[in-house]
mmCIF file of N, CA, C and O in Angstrom:
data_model
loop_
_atom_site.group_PDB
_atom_site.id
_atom_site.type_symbol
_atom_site.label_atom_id
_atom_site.label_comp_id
_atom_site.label_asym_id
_atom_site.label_seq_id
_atom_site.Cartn_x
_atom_site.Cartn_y
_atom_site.Cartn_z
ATOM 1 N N UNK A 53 -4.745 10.944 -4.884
ATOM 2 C CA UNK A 53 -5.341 10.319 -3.719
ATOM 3 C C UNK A 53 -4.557 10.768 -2.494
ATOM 4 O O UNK A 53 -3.344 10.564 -2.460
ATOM 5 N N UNK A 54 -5.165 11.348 -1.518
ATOM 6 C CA UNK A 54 -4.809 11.652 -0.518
ATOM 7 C C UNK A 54 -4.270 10.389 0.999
ATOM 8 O O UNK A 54 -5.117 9.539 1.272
ATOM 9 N N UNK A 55 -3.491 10.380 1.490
ATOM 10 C CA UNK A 55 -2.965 9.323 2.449
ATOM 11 C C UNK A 55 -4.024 8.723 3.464
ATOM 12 O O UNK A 55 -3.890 7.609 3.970
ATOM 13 N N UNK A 56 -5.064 9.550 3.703
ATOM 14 C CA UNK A 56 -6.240 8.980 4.904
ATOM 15 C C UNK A 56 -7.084 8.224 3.925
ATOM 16 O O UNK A 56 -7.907 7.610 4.605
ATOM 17 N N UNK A 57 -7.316 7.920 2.384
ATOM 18 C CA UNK A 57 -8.146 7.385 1.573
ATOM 19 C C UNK A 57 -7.341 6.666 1.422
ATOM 20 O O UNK A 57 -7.964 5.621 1.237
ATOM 21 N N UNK A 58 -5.868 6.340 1.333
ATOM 22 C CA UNK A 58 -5.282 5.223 1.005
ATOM 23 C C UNK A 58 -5.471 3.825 2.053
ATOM 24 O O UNK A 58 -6.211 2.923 1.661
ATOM 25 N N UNK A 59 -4.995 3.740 2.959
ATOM 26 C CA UNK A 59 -5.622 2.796 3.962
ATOM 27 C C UNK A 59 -6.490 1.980 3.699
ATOM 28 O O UNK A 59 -6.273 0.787 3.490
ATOM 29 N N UNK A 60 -7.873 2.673 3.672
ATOM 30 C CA UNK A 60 -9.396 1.790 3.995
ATOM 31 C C UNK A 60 -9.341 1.046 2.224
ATOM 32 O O UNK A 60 -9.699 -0.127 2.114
ATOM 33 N N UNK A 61 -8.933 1.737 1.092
ATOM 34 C CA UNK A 61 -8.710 1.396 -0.406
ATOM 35 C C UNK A 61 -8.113 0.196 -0.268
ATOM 36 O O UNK A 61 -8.756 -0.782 -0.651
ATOM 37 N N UNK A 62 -6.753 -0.011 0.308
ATOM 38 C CA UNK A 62 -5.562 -1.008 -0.103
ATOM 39 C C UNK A 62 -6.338 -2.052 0.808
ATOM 40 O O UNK A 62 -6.020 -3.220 0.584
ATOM 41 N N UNK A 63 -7.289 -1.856 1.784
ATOM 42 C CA UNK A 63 -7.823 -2.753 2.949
ATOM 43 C C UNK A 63 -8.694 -3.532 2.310
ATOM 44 O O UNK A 63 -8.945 -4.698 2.614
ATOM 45 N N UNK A 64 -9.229 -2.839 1.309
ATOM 46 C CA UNK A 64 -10.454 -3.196 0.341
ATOM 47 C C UNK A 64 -9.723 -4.245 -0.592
ATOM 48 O O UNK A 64 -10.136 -5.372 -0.864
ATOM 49 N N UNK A 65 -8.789 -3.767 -0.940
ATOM 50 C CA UNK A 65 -8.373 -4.456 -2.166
ATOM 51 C C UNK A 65 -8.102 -6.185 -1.732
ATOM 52 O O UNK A 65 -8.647 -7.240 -2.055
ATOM 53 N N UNK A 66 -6.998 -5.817 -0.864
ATOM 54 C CA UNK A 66 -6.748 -7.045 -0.004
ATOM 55 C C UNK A 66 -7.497 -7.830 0.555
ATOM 56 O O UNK A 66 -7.086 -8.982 0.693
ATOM 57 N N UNK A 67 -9.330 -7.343 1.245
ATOM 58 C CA UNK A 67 -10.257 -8.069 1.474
ATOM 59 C C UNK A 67 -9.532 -8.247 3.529
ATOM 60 O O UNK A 67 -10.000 -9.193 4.163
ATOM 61 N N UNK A 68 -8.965 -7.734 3.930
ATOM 62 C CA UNK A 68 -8.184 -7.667 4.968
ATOM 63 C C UNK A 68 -7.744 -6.333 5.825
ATOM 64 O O UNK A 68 -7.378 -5.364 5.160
ATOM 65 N N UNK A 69 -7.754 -6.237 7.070
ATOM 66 C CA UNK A 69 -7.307 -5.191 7.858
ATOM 67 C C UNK A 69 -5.676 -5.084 7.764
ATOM 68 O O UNK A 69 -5.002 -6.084 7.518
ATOM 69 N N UNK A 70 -5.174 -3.968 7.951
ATOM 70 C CA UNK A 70 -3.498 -3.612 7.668
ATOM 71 C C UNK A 70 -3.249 -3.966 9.302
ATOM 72 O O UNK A 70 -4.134 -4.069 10.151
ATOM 73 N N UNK A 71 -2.042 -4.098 9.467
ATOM 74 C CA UNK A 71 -1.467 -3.825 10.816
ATOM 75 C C UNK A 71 -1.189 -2.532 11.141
ATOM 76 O O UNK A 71 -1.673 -1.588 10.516
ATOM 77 N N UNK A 72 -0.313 -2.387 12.239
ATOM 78 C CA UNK A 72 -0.031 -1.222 12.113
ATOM 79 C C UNK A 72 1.362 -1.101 11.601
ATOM 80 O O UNK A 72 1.644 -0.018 11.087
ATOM 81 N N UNK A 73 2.019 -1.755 11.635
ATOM 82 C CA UNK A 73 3.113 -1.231 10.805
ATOM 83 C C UNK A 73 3.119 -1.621 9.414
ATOM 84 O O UNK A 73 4.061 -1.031 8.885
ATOM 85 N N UNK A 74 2.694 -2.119 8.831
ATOM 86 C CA UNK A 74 1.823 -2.177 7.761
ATOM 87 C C UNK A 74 0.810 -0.906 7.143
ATOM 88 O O UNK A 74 0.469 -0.697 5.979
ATOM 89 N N UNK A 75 0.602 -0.438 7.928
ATOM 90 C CA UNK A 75 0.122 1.151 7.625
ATOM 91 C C UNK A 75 1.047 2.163 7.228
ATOM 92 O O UNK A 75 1.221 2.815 6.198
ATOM 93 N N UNK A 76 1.755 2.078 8.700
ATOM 94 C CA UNK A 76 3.276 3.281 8.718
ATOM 95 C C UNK A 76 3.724 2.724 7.306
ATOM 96 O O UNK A 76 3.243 3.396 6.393
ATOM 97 N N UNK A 77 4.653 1.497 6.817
ATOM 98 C CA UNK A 77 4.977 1.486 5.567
ATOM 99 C C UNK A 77 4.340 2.027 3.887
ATOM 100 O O UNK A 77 4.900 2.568 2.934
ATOM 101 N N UNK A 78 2.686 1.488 4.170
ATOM 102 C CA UNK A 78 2.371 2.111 2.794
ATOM 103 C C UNK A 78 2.236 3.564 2.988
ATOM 104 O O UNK A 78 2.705 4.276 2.100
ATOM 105 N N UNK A 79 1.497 4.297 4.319
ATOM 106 C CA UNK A 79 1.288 5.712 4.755
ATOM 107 C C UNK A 79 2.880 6.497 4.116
ATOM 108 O O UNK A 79 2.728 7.320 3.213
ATOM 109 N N UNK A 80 4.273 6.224 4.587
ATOM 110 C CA UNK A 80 5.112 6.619 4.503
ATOM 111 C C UNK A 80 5.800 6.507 3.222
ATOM 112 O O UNK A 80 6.466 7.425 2.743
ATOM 113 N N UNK A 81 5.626 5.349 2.665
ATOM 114 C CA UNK A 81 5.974 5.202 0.795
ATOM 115 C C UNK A 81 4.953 5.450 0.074
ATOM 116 O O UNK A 81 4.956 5.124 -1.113
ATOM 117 N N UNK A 82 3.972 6.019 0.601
ATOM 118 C CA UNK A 82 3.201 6.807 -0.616
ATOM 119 C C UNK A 82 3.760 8.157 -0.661
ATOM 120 O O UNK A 82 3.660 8.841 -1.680
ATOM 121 N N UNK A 83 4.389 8.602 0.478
ATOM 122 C CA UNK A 83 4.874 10.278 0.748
ATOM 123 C C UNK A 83 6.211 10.050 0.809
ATOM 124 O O UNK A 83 6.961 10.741 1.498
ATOM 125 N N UNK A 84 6.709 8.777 -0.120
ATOM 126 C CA UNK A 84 7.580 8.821 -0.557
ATOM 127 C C UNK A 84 9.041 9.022 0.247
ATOM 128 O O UNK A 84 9.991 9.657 -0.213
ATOM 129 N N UNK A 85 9.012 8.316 1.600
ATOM 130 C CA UNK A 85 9.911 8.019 2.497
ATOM 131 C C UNK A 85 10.746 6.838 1.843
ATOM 132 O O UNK A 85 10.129 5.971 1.226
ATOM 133 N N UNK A 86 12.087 6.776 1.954
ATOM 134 C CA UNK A 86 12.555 5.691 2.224
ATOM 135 C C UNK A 86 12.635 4.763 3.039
ATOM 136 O O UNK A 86 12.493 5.259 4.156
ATOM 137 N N UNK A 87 12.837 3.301 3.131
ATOM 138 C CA UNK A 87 13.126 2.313 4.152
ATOM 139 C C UNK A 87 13.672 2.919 5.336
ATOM 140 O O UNK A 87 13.161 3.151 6.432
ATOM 141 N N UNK A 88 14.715 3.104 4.917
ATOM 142 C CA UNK A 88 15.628 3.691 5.824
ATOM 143 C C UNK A 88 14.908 4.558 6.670
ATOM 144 O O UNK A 88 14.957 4.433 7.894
ATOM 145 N N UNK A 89 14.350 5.289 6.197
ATOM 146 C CA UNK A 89 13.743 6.753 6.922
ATOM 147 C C UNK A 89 12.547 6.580 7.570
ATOM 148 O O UNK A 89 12.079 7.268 8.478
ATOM 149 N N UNK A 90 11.975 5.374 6.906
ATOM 150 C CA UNK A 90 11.007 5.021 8.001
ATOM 151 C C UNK A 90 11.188 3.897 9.011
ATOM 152 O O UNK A 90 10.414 3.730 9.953
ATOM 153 N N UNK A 91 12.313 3.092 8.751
ATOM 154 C CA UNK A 91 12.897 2.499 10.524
ATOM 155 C C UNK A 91 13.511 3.497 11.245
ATOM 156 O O UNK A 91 13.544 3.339 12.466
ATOM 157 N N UNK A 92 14.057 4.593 10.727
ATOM 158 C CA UNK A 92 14.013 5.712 11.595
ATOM 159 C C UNK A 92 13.554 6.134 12.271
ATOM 160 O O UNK A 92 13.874 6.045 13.457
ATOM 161 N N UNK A 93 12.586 6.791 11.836
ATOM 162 C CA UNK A 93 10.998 7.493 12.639
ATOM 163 C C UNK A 93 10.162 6.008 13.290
ATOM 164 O O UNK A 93 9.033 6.040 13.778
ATOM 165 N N UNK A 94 10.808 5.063 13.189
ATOM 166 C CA UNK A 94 9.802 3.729 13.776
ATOM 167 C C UNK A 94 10.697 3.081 14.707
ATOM 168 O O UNK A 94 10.117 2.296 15.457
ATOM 169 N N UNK A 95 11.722 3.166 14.844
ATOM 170 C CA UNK A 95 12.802 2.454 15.717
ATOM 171 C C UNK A 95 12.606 1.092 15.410
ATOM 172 O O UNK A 95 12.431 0.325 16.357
ATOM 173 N N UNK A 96 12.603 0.662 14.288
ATOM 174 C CA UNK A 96 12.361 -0.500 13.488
ATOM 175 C C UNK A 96 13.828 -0.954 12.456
ATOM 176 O O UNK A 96 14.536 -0.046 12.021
ATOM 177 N N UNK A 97 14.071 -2.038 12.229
ATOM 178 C CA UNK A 97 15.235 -1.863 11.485
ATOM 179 C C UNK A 97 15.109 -2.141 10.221
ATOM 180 O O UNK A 97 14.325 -3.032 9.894
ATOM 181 N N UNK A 98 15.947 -1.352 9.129
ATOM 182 C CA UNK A 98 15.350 -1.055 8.027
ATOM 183 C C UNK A 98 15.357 -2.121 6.882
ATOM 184 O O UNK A 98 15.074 -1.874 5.710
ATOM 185 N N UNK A 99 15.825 -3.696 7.529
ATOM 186 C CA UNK A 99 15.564 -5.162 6.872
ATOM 187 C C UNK A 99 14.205 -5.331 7.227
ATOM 188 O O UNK A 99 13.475 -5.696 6.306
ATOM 189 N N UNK A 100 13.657 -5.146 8.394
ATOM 190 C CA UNK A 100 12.535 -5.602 8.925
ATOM 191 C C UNK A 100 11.437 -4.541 7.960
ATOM 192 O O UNK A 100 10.578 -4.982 7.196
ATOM 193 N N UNK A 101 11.666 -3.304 8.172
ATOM 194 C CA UNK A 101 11.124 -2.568 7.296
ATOM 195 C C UNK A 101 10.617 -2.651 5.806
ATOM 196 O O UNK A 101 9.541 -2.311 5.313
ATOM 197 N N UNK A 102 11.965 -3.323 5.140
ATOM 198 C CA UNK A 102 11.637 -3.891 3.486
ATOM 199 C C UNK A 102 10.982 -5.020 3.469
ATOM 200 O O UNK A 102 10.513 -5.384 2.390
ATOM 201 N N UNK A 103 10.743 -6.070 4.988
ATOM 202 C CA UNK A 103 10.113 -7.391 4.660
ATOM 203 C C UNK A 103 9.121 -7.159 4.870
ATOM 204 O O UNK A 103 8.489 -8.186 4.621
ATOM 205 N N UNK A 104 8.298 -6.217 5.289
ATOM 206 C CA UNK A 104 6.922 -5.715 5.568
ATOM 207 C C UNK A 104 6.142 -5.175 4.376
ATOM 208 O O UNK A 104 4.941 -5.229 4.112
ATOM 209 N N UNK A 105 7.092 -4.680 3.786
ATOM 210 C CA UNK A 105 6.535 -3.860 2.811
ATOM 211 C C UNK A 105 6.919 -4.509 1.092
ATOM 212 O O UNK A 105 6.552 -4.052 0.010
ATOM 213 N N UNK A 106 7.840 -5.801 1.415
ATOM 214 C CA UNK A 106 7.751 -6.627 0.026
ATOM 215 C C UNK A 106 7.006 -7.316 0.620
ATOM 216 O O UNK A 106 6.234 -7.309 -0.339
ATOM 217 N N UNK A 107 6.409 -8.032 1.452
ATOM 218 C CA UNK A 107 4.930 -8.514 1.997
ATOM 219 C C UNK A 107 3.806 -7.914 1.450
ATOM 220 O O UNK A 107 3.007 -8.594 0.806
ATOM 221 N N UNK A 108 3.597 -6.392 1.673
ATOM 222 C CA UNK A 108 2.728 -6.020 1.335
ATOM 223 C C UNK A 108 2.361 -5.834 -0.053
ATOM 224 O O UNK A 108 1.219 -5.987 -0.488
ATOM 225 N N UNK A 109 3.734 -5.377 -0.971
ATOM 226 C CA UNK A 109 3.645 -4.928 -2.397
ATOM 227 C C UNK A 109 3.381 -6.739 -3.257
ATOM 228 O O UNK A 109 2.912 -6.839 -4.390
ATOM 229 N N UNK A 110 3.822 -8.011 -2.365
ATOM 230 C CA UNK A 110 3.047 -8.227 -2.588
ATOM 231 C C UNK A 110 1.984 -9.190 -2.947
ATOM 232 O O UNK A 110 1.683 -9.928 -3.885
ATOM 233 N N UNK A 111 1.484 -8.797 -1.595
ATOM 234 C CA UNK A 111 -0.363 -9.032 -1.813
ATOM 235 C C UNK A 111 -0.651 -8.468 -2.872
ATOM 236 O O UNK A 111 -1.017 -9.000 -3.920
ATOM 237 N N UNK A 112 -0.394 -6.620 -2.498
ATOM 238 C CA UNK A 112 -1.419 -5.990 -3.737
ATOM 239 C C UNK A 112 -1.057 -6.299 -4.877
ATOM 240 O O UNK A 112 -1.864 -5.971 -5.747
ATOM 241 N N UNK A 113 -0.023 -6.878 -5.271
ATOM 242 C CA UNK A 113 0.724 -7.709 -6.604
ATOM 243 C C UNK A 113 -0.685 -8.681 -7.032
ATOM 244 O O UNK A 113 -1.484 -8.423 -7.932
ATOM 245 N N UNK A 114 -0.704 -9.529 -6.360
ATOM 246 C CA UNK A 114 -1.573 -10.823 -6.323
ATOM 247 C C UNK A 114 -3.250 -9.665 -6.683
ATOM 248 O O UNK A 114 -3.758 -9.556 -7.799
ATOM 249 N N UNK A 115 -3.672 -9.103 -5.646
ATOM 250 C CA UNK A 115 -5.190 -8.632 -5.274
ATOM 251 C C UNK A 115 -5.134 -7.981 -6.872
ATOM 252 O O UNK A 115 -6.229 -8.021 -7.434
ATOM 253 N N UNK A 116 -4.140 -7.457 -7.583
ATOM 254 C CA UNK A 116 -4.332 -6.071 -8.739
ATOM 255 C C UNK A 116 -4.052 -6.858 -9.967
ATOM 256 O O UNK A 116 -4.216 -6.323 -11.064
ATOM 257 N N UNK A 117 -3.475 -8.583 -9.832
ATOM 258 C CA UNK A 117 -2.720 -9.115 -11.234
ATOM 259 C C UNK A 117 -1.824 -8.084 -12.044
ATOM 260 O O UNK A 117 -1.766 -8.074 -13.273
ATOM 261 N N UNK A 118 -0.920 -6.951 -10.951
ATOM 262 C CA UNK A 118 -0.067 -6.963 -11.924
ATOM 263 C C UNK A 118 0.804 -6.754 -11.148
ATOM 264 O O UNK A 118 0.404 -7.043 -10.021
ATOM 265 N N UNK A 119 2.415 -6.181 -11.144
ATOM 266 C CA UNK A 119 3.519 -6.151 -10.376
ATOM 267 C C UNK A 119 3.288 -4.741 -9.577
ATOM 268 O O UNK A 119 3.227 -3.668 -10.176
ATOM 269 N N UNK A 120 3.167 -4.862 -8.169
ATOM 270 C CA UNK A 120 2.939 -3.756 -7.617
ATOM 271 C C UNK A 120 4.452 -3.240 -6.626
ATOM 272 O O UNK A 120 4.685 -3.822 -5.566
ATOM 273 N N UNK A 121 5.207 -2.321 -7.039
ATOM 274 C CA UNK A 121 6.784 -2.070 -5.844
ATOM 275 C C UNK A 121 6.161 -0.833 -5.208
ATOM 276 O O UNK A 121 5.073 -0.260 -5.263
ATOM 277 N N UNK A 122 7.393 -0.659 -4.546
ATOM 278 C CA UNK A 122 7.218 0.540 -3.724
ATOM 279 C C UNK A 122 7.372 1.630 -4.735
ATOM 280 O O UNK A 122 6.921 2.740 -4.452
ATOM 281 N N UNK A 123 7.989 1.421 -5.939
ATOM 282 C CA UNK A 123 8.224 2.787 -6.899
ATOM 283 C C UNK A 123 6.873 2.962 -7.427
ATOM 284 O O UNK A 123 6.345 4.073 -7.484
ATOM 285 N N UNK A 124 6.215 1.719 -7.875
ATOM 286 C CA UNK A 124 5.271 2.121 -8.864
ATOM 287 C C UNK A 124 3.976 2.269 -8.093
ATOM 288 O O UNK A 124 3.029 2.297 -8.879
ATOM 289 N N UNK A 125 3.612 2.373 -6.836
ATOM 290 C CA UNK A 125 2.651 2.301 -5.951
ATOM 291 C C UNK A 125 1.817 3.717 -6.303
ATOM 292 O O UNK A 125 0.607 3.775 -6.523
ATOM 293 N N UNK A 126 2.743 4.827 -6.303
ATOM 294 C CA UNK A 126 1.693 5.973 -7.099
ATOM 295 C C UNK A 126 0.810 5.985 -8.279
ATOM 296 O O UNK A 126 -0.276 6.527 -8.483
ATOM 297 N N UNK A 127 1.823 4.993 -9.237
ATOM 298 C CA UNK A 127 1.704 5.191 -10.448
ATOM 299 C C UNK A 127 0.030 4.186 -10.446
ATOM 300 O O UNK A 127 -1.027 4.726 -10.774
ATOM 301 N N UNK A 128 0.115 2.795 -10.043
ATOM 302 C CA UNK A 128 -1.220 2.198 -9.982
ATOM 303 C C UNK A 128 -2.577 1.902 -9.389
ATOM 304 O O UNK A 128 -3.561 1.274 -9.781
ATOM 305 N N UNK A 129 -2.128 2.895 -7.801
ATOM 306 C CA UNK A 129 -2.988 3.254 -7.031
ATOM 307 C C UNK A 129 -3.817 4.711 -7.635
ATOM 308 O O UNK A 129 -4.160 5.268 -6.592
ATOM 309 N N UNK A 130 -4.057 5.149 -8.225
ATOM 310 C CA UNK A 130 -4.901 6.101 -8.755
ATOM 311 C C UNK A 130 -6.367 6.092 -8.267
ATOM 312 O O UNK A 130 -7.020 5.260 -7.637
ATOM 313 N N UNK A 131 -6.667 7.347 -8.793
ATOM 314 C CA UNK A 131 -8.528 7.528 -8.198
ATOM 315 C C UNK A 131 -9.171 6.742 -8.889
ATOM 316 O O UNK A 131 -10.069 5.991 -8.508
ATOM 317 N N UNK A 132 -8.592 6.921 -10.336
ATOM 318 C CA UNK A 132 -9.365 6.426 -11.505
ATOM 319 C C UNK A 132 -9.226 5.175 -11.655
ATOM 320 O O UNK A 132 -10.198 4.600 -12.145
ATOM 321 N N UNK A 133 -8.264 4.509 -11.372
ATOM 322 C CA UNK A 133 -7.786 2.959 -11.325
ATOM 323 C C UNK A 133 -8.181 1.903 -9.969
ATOM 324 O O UNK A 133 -8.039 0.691 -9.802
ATOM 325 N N UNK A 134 -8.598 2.722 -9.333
ATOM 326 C CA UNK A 134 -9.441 2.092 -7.908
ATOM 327 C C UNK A 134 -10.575 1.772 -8.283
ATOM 328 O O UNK A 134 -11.105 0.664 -8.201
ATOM 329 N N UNK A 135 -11.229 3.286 -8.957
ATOM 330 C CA UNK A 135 -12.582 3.306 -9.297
ATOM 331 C C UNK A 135 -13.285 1.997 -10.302
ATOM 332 O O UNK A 135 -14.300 1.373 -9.993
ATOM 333 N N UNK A 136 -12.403 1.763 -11.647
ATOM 334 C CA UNK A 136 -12.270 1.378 -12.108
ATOM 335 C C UNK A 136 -12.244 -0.416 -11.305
ATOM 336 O O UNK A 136 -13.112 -1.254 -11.545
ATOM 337 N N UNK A 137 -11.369 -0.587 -10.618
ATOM 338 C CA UNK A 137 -11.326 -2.126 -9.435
ATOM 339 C C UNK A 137 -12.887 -1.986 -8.627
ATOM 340 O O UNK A 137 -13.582 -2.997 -8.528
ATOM 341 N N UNK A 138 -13.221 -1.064 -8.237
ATOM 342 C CA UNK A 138 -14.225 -1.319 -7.695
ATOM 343 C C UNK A 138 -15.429 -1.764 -8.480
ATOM 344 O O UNK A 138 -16.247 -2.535 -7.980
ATOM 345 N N UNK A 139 -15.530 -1.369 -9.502
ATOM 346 C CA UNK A 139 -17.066 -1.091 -10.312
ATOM 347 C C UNK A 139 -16.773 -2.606 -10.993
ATOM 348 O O UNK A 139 -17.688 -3.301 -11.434
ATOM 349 N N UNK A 140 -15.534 -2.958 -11.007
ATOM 350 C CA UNK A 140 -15.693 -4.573 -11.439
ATOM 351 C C UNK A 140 -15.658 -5.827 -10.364
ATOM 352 O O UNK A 140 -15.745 -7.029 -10.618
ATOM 353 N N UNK A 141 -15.503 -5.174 -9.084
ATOM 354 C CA UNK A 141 -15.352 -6.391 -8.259
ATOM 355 C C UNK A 141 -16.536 -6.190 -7.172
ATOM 356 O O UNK A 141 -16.746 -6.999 -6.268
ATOM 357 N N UNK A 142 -17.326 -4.935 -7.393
ATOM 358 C CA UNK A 142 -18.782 -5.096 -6.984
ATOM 359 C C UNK A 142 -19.742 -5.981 -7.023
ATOM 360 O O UNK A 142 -19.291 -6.747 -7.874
ATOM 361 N N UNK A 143 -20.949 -6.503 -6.640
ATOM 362 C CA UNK A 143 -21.766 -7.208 -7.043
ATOM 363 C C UNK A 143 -22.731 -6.190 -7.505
ATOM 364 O O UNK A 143 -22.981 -5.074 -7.050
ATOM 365 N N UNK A 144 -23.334 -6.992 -8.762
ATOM 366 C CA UNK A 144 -23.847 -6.138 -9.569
ATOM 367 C C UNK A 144 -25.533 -6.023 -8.607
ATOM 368 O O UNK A 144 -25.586 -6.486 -7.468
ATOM 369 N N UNK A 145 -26.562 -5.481 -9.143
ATOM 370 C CA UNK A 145 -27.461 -4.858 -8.358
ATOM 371 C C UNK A 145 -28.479 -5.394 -9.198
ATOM 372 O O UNK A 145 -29.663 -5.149 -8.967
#
């Protein structure tokens, strides 16, 4: 999954719009930045940084029923594992 499909996905999941720094965090730990490295590039400090983003990991914890971190965020965000969330939380037709 590419980083411009991640966004509107995790927005979905959550049923909710991201902020913006809420973006920069998942945008930047999907490409596998550190905390650190992204209060860097954000002039943000890198406590404030981890409370944003254990905020976020988790919602999608809660939205996915299972433990979502910043490590395993590749591993359960998949094409196939979205696809899969969607086709069950659709209304059927």
């Amino acid at each position: 999954m590419d980083v411009d499909s991640l966004v509107p996905e995790v927005e979905r999941l959550l049923q909710w719009q991201l902020g913006t720094l809420e973006r920069l965090v998942l945008n930047e730990s999907w490409s596998r930045r550190s905390y650190a490295e992204i209060a860097r590039s954000s002039s943000y400090a890198t406590e404030y940084i981890k409370q944003i983003g254990s905020k976020l990991w988790s919602e999608l914890s809660v939205a996915l029923g299972e433990n979502v971190s910043k490590k395993s965020l590749r591993l359960i965000l998949t094409p196939t594992r979205l696809q899969q969330i969607q086709l069950l939380t659709s209304p059927s037709a």
